[in-house]
Amino acid sequence: MPTMNLSRYLAIHAEPSLASLLESVARACTGISMALGQGALAAGVLGSAGSENIQGETQKNLDVLSNQMLMDAVTASSTVAGMASEEMEHIYALPATVPQAPYLLVFDPLDGSSNIDVNVSVGTIFSVLRAPTHAAELSAGDFLQTGRSQVAAGYALYGPSTQLVLTLGQGVQMFTLDRQRGEYLLTQESVKIPEVTAEFAINMSNQRFWEAPVQLYIQELLNGKEGVRAKNFNMRWIASMVADVHRILTRGGVFLYPVDSKIRQQGGKLRLLYEANPMSWLIEQAGGAASTGRESILDIMPGSLHQRIPVVLGAKEEVSRVIDLHRA
Ligand code: AHG
Ligand code: MN
Ligand code: MN
């Protein structure tokens, strides 16, 4: 039985308000995990909420519920000056405190929500940034920081077990929720992604809409042993980024959600601040790479809160190959 729990880990590796912020996120994730576990037994967990979010997507009941659980738990921790979420058009600024709360939290409360009603893994993604030191009222502009400015990032995966995967910039650690004790135990330290892989993840149904470099790359993989890559590749697509990234952190692989002609206007599918940035930092911290195909995701200065971008992340060798094909 592992002896290091999340609280102890944070007491050693994070300053007290960061530890308290992350513990409040973990508490909310335990609540979300319990609601998900109830499934069809609880009223108002499954199904649609009958509303749309700012991205024009139908909100599921659990999108709304998990957003609220995170907001409530983190507000109570008094460690953030504000929060932003996939499910909220505008930032939420907390009443000013003296001394000012040191952090900002951005999150995707429920990632892969199309999977809830079919009882397939979903997750929560979060990223911690520093709050501004100016005295002016908090604005959306204060959240527009590159992924390199993240102080902490991680996700909770609600699968057969619930896991919390975290980086504070000192490698990637995986914790597993002990449901009896209600605490997260450290179950894997310093996670490393193998540089080489034979597994890729992409939504193949978009193939005809992709740009030429992605078409070429995937064709190379599909050509297998007989092609330039001279090996056969396997494919997986869970349609929950958290679950796909977790597989890559666990056994390797490469994940792509490229921009395509259907979504060119919006710049991509995945959101920079609360999907691409935290996942890219985790991947880099585990020895992998993350790029749009043209630039490093973590170096992008966001232009808006809900900005979307193309995402290629995972095994270094594969990400480099995609970048080379974009240069050619
Ligand atoms: P969300 O449920 O937070 O809107 O995110 C869903 C994302 C991501 O988790 C997943 O990789 C991708 O959308 C799946 O998209 P497709 O349905 O186009 O495959
Ligand atoms: Mn998502
Ligand atoms: Mn979501």
JSON list of N, CA, C and O in Angstrom, two decimals, residues 13-42:
[
{"chain": "A", "resi": 13, "resn": "HIS", "atom": "N", "xyz": [6.27, 19.67, -1.56]},
{"chain": "A", "resi": 13, "resn": "HIS", "atom": "CA", "xyz": [6.68, 20.22, -2.86]},
{"chain": "A", "resi": 13, "resn": "HIS", "atom": "C", "xyz": [6.04, 21.54, -3.26]},
{"chain": "A", "resi": 13, "resn": "HIS", "atom": "O", "xyz": [6.43, 22.12, -4.27]},
{"chain": "A", "resi": 14, "resn": "ALA", "atom": "N", "xyz": [5.01, 21.99, -2.53]},
{"chain": "A", "resi": 14, "resn": "ALA", "atom": "CA", "xyz": [4.34, 23.24, -2.95]},
{"chain": "A", "resi": 14, "resn": "ALA", "atom": "C", "xyz": [4.25, 24.19, -1.77]},
{"chain": "A", "resi": 14, "resn": "ALA", "atom": "O", "xyz": [4.20, 23.76, -0.62]},
{"chain": "A", "resi": 15, "resn": "GLU", "atom": "N", "xyz": [4.20, 25.49, -2.06]},
{"chain": "A", "resi": 15, "resn": "GLU", "atom": "CA", "xyz": [4.05, 26.45, -0.95]},
{"chain": "A", "resi": 15, "resn": "GLU", "atom": "C", "xyz": [2.61, 26.34, -0.44]},
{"chain": "A", "resi": 15, "resn": "GLU", "atom": "O", "xyz": [1.73, 25.87, -1.17]},
{"chain": "A", "resi": 16, "resn": "PRO", "atom": "N", "xyz": [2.32, 26.77, 0.79]},
{"chain": "A", "resi": 16, "resn": "PRO", "atom": "CA", "xyz": [1.04, 26.46, 1.42]},
{"chain": "A", "resi": 16, "resn": "PRO", "atom": "C", "xyz": [-0.21, 26.87, 0.63]},
{"chain": "A", "resi": 16, "resn": "PRO", "atom": "O", "xyz": [-1.18, 26.11, 0.57]},
{"chain": "A", "resi": 17, "resn": "SER", "atom": "N", "xyz": [-0.23, 28.07, 0.00]},
{"chain": "A", "resi": 17, "resn": "SER", "atom": "CA", "xyz": [-1.48, 28.39, -0.69]},
{"chain": "A", "resi": 17, "resn": "SER", "atom": "C", "xyz": [-1.65, 27.58, -1.96]},
{"chain": "A", "resi": 17, "resn": "SER", "atom": "O", "xyz": [-2.78, 27.25, -2.35]},
{"chain": "A", "resi": 18, "resn": "LEU", "atom": "N", "xyz": [-0.55, 27.22, -2.62]},
{"chain": "A", "resi": 18, "resn": "LEU", "atom": "CA", "xyz": [-0.66, 26.36, -3.81]},
{"chain": "A", "resi": 18, "resn": "LEU", "atom": "C", "xyz": [-1.15, 24.97, -3.38]},
{"chain": "A", "resi": 18, "resn": "LEU", "atom": "O", "xyz": [-2.01, 24.37, -4.02]},
{"chain": "A", "resi": 19, "resn": "ALA", "atom": "N", "xyz": [-0.60, 24.48, -2.26]},
{"chain": "A", "resi": 19, "resn": "ALA", "atom": "CA", "xyz": [-1.03, 23.18, -1.74]},
{"chain": "A", "resi": 19, "resn": "ALA", "atom": "C", "xyz": [-2.53, 23.20, -1.43]},
{"chain": "A", "resi": 19, "resn": "ALA", "atom": "O", "xyz": [-3.27, 22.29, -1.82]},
{"chain": "A", "resi": 20, "resn": "SER", "atom": "N", "xyz": [-2.96, 24.28, -0.80]},
{"chain": "A", "resi": 20, "resn": "SER", "atom": "CA", "xyz": [-4.37, 24.37, -0.42]},
{"chain": "A", "resi": 20, "resn": "SER", "atom": "C", "xyz": [-5.27, 24.47, -1.67]},
{"chain": "A", "resi": 20, "resn": "SER", "atom": "O", "xyz": [-6.34, 23.85, -1.74]},
{"chain": "A", "resi": 21, "resn": "LEU", "atom": "N", "xyz": [-4.81, 25.23, -2.68]},
{"chain": "A", "resi": 21, "resn": "LEU", "atom": "CA", "xyz": [-5.57, 25.32, -3.94]},
{"chain": "A", "resi": 21, "resn": "LEU", "atom": "C", "xyz": [-5.70, 23.94, -4.59]},
{"chain": "A", "resi": 21, "resn": "LEU", "atom": "O", "xyz": [-6.80, 23.52, -4.97]},
{"chain": "A", "resi": 22, "resn": "LEU", "atom": "N", "xyz": [-4.59, 23.21, -4.67]},
{"chain": "A", "resi": 22, "resn": "LEU", "atom": "CA", "xyz": [-4.63, 21.91, -5.34]},
{"chain": "A", "resi": 22, "resn": "LEU", "atom": "C", "xyz": [-5.43, 20.88, -4.54]},
{"chain": "A", "resi": 22, "resn": "LEU", "atom": "O", "xyz": [-6.10, 20.02, -5.11]},
{"chain": "A", "resi": 23, "resn": "GLU", "atom": "N", "xyz": [-5.40, 21.01, -3.24]},
{"chain": "A", "resi": 23, "resn": "GLU", "atom": "CA", "xyz": [-6.23, 20.10, -2.42]},
{"chain": "A", "resi": 23, "resn": "GLU", "atom": "C", "xyz": [-7.71, 20.39, -2.66]},
{"chain": "A", "resi": 23, "resn": "GLU", "atom": "O", "xyz": [-8.54, 19.48, -2.66]},
{"chain": "A", "resi": 24, "resn": "SER", "atom": "N", "xyz": [-8.05, 21.66, -2.86]},
{"chain": "A", "resi": 24, "resn": "SER", "atom": "CA", "xyz": [-9.46, 21.98, -3.10]},
{"chain": "A", "resi": 24, "resn": "SER", "atom": "C", "xyz": [-9.89, 21.46, -4.47]},
{"chain": "A", "resi": 24, "resn": "SER", "atom": "O", "xyz": [-11.01, 20.98, -4.64]},
{"chain": "A", "resi": 25, "resn": "VAL", "atom": "N", "xyz": [-8.99, 21.53, -5.46]},
{"chain": "A", "resi": 25, "resn": "VAL", "atom": "CA", "xyz": [-9.29, 20.96, -6.78]},
{"chain": "A", "resi": 25, "resn": "VAL", "atom": "C", "xyz": [-9.50, 19.45, -6.64]},
{"chain": "A", "resi": 25, "resn": "VAL", "atom": "O", "xyz": [-10.46, 18.88, -7.16]},
{"chain": "A", "resi": 26, "resn": "ALA", "atom": "N", "xyz": [-8.61, 18.80, -5.90]},
{"chain": "A", "resi": 26, "resn": "ALA", "atom": "CA", "xyz": [-8.71, 17.34, -5.71]},
{"chain": "A", "resi": 26, "resn": "ALA", "atom": "C", "xyz": [-10.02, 16.96, -5.02]},
{"chain": "A", "resi": 26, "resn": "ALA", "atom": "O", "xyz": [-10.67, 15.98, -5.38]},
{"chain": "A", "resi": 27, "resn": "ARG", "atom": "N", "xyz": [-10.43, 17.79, -4.04]},
{"chain": "A", "resi": 27, "resn": "ARG", "atom": "CA", "xyz": [-11.70, 17.53, -3.34]},
{"chain": "A", "resi": 27, "resn": "ARG", "atom": "C", "xyz": [-12.87, 17.60, -4.31]},
{"chain": "A", "resi": 27, "resn": "ARG", "atom": "O", "xyz": [-13.76, 16.75, -4.31]},
{"chain": "A", "resi": 28, "resn": "ALA", "atom": "N", "xyz": [-12.85, 18.63, -5.15]},
{"chain": "A", "resi": 28, "resn": "ALA", "atom": "CA", "xyz": [-13.93, 18.77, -6.14]},
{"chain": "A", "resi": 28, "resn": "ALA", "atom": "C", "xyz": [-13.93, 17.55, -7.08]},
{"chain": "A", "resi": 28, "resn": "ALA", "atom": "O", "xyz": [-14.99, 17.01, -7.41]},
{"chain": "A", "resi": 29, "resn": "CYS", "atom": "N", "xyz": [-12.74, 17.10, -7.46]},
{"chain": "A", "resi": 29, "resn": "CYS", "atom": "CA", "xyz": [-12.65, 15.94, -8.37]},
{"chain": "A", "resi": 29, "resn": "CYS", "atom": "C", "xyz": [-13.20, 14.68, -7.71]},
{"chain": "A", "resi": 29, "resn": "CYS", "atom": "O", "xyz": [-13.83, 13.85, -8.37]},
{"chain": "A", "resi": 30, "resn": "THR", "atom": "N", "xyz": [-13.00, 14.55, -6.40]},
{"chain": "A", "resi": 30, "resn": "THR", "atom": "CA", "xyz": [-13.58, 13.40, -5.68]},
{"chain": "A", "resi": 30, "resn": "THR", "atom": "C", "xyz": [-15.10, 13.48, -5.75]},
{"chain": "A", "resi": 30, "resn": "THR", "atom": "O", "xyz": [-15.78, 12.48, -6.00]},
{"chain": "A", "resi": 31, "resn": "GLY", "atom": "N", "xyz": [-15.65, 14.68, -5.59]},
{"chain": "A", "resi": 31, "resn": "GLY", "atom": "CA", "xyz": [-17.10, 14.88, -5.68]},
{"chain": "A", "resi": 31, "resn": "GLY", "atom": "C", "xyz": [-17.62, 14.55, -7.07]},
{"chain": "A", "resi": 31, "resn": "GLY", "atom": "O", "xyz": [-18.66, 13.89, -7.23]},
{"chain": "A", "resi": 32, "resn": "ILE", "atom": "N", "xyz": [-16.89, 14.99, -8.10]},
{"chain": "A", "resi": 32, "resn": "ILE", "atom": "CA", "xyz": [-17.30, 14.71, -9.49]},
{"chain": "A", "resi": 32, "resn": "ILE", "atom": "C", "xyz": [-17.25, 13.20, -9.73]},
{"chain": "A", "resi": 32, "resn": "ILE", "atom": "O", "xyz": [-18.16, 12.62, -10.32]},
{"chain": "A", "resi": 33, "resn": "SER", "atom": "N", "xyz": [-16.19, 12.57, -9.23]},
{"chain": "A", "resi": 33, "resn": "SER", "atom": "CA", "xyz": [-16.04, 11.12, -9.38]},
{"chain": "A", "resi": 33, "resn": "SER", "atom": "C", "xyz": [-17.22, 10.38, -8.74]},
{"chain": "A", "resi": 33, "resn": "SER", "atom": "O", "xyz": [-17.76, 9.43, -9.31]},
{"chain": "A", "resi": 34, "resn": "MET", "atom": "N", "xyz": [-17.65, 10.86, -7.58]},
{"chain": "A", "resi": 34, "resn": "MET", "atom": "CA", "xyz": [-18.78, 10.22, -6.90]},
{"chain": "A", "resi": 34, "resn": "MET", "atom": "C", "xyz": [-20.08, 10.41, -7.67]},
{"chain": "A", "resi": 34, "resn": "MET", "atom": "O", "xyz": [-20.88, 9.49, -7.80]},
{"chain": "A", "resi": 35, "resn": "ALA", "atom": "N", "xyz": [-20.28, 11.62, -8.20]},
{"chain": "A", "resi": 35, "resn": "ALA", "atom": "CA", "xyz": [-21.49, 11.89, -8.99]},
{"chain": "A", "resi": 35, "resn": "ALA", "atom": "C", "xyz": [-21.51, 11.00, -10.23]},
{"chain": "A", "resi": 35, "resn": "ALA", "atom": "O", "xyz": [-22.53, 10.39, -10.57]},
{"chain": "A", "resi": 36, "resn": "LEU", "atom": "N", "xyz": [-20.34, 10.89, -10.89]},
{"chain": "A", "resi": 36, "resn": "LEU", "atom": "CA", "xyz": [-20.25, 10.04, -12.08]},
{"chain": "A", "resi": 36, "resn": "LEU", "atom": "C", "xyz": [-20.54, 8.58, -11.74]},
{"chain": "A", "resi": 36, "resn": "LEU", "atom": "O", "xyz": [-21.19, 7.87, -12.50]},
{"chain": "A", "resi": 37, "resn": "GLY", "atom": "N", "xyz": [-20.05, 8.17, -10.57]},
{"chain": "A", "resi": 37, "resn": "GLY", "atom": "CA", "xyz": [-20.23, 6.78, -10.13]},
{"chain": "A", "resi": 37, "resn": "GLY", "atom": "C", "xyz": [-21.70, 6.45, -9.90]},
{"chain": "A", "resi": 37, "resn": "GLY", "atom": "O", "xyz": [-22.11, 5.30, -10.05]},
{"chain": "A", "resi": 38, "resn": "GLN", "atom": "N", "xyz": [-22.49, 7.46, -9.56]},
{"chain": "A", "resi": 38, "resn": "GLN", "atom": "CA", "xyz": [-23.93, 7.24, -9.36]},
{"chain": "A", "resi": 38, "resn": "GLN", "atom": "C", "xyz": [-24.65, 7.01, -10.69]},
{"chain": "A", "resi": 38, "resn": "GLN", "atom": "O", "xyz": [-25.64, 6.30, -10.76]},
{"chain": "A", "resi": 39, "resn": "GLY", "atom": "N", "xyz": [-24.14, 7.64, -11.74]},
{"chain": "A", "resi": 39, "resn": "GLY", "atom": "CA", "xyz": [-24.72, 7.47, -13.08]},
{"chain": "A", "resi": 39, "resn": "GLY", "atom": "C", "xyz": [-26.23, 7.61, -13.09]},
{"chain": "A", "resi": 39, "resn": "GLY", "atom": "O", "xyz": [-26.79, 8.56, -12.53]},
{"chain": "A", "resi": 40, "resn": "ALA", "atom": "N", "xyz": [-26.89, 6.63, -13.69]},
{"chain": "A", "resi": 40, "resn": "ALA", "atom": "CA", "xyz": [-28.34, 6.69, -13.87]},
{"chain": "A", "resi": 40, "resn": "ALA", "atom": "C", "xyz": [-29.11, 6.57, -12.55]},
{"chain": "A", "resi": 40, "resn": "ALA", "atom": "O", "xyz": [-30.32, 6.78, -12.51]},
{"chain": "A", "resi": 41, "resn": "LEU", "atom": "N", "xyz": [-28.41, 6.24, -11.44]},
{"chain": "A", "resi": 41, "resn": "LEU", "atom": "CA", "xyz": [-29.10, 6.10, -10.15]},
{"chain": "A", "resi": 41, "resn": "LEU", "atom": "C", "xyz": [-29.47, 7.45, -9.55]},
{"chain": "A", "resi": 41, "resn": "LEU", "atom": "O", "xyz": [-30.40, 7.56, -8.76]},
{"chain": "A", "resi": 42, "resn": "ALA", "atom": "N", "xyz": [-28.69, 8.49, -9.92]},
{"chain": "A", "resi": 42, "resn": "ALA", "atom": "CA", "xyz": [-28.94, 9.81, -9.33]},
{"chain": "A", "resi": 42, "resn": "ALA", "atom": "C", "xyz": [-29.70, 10.68, -10.33]},
{"chain": "A", "resi": 42, "resn": "ALA", "atom": "O", "xyz": [-29.44, 10.63, -11.52]}
]
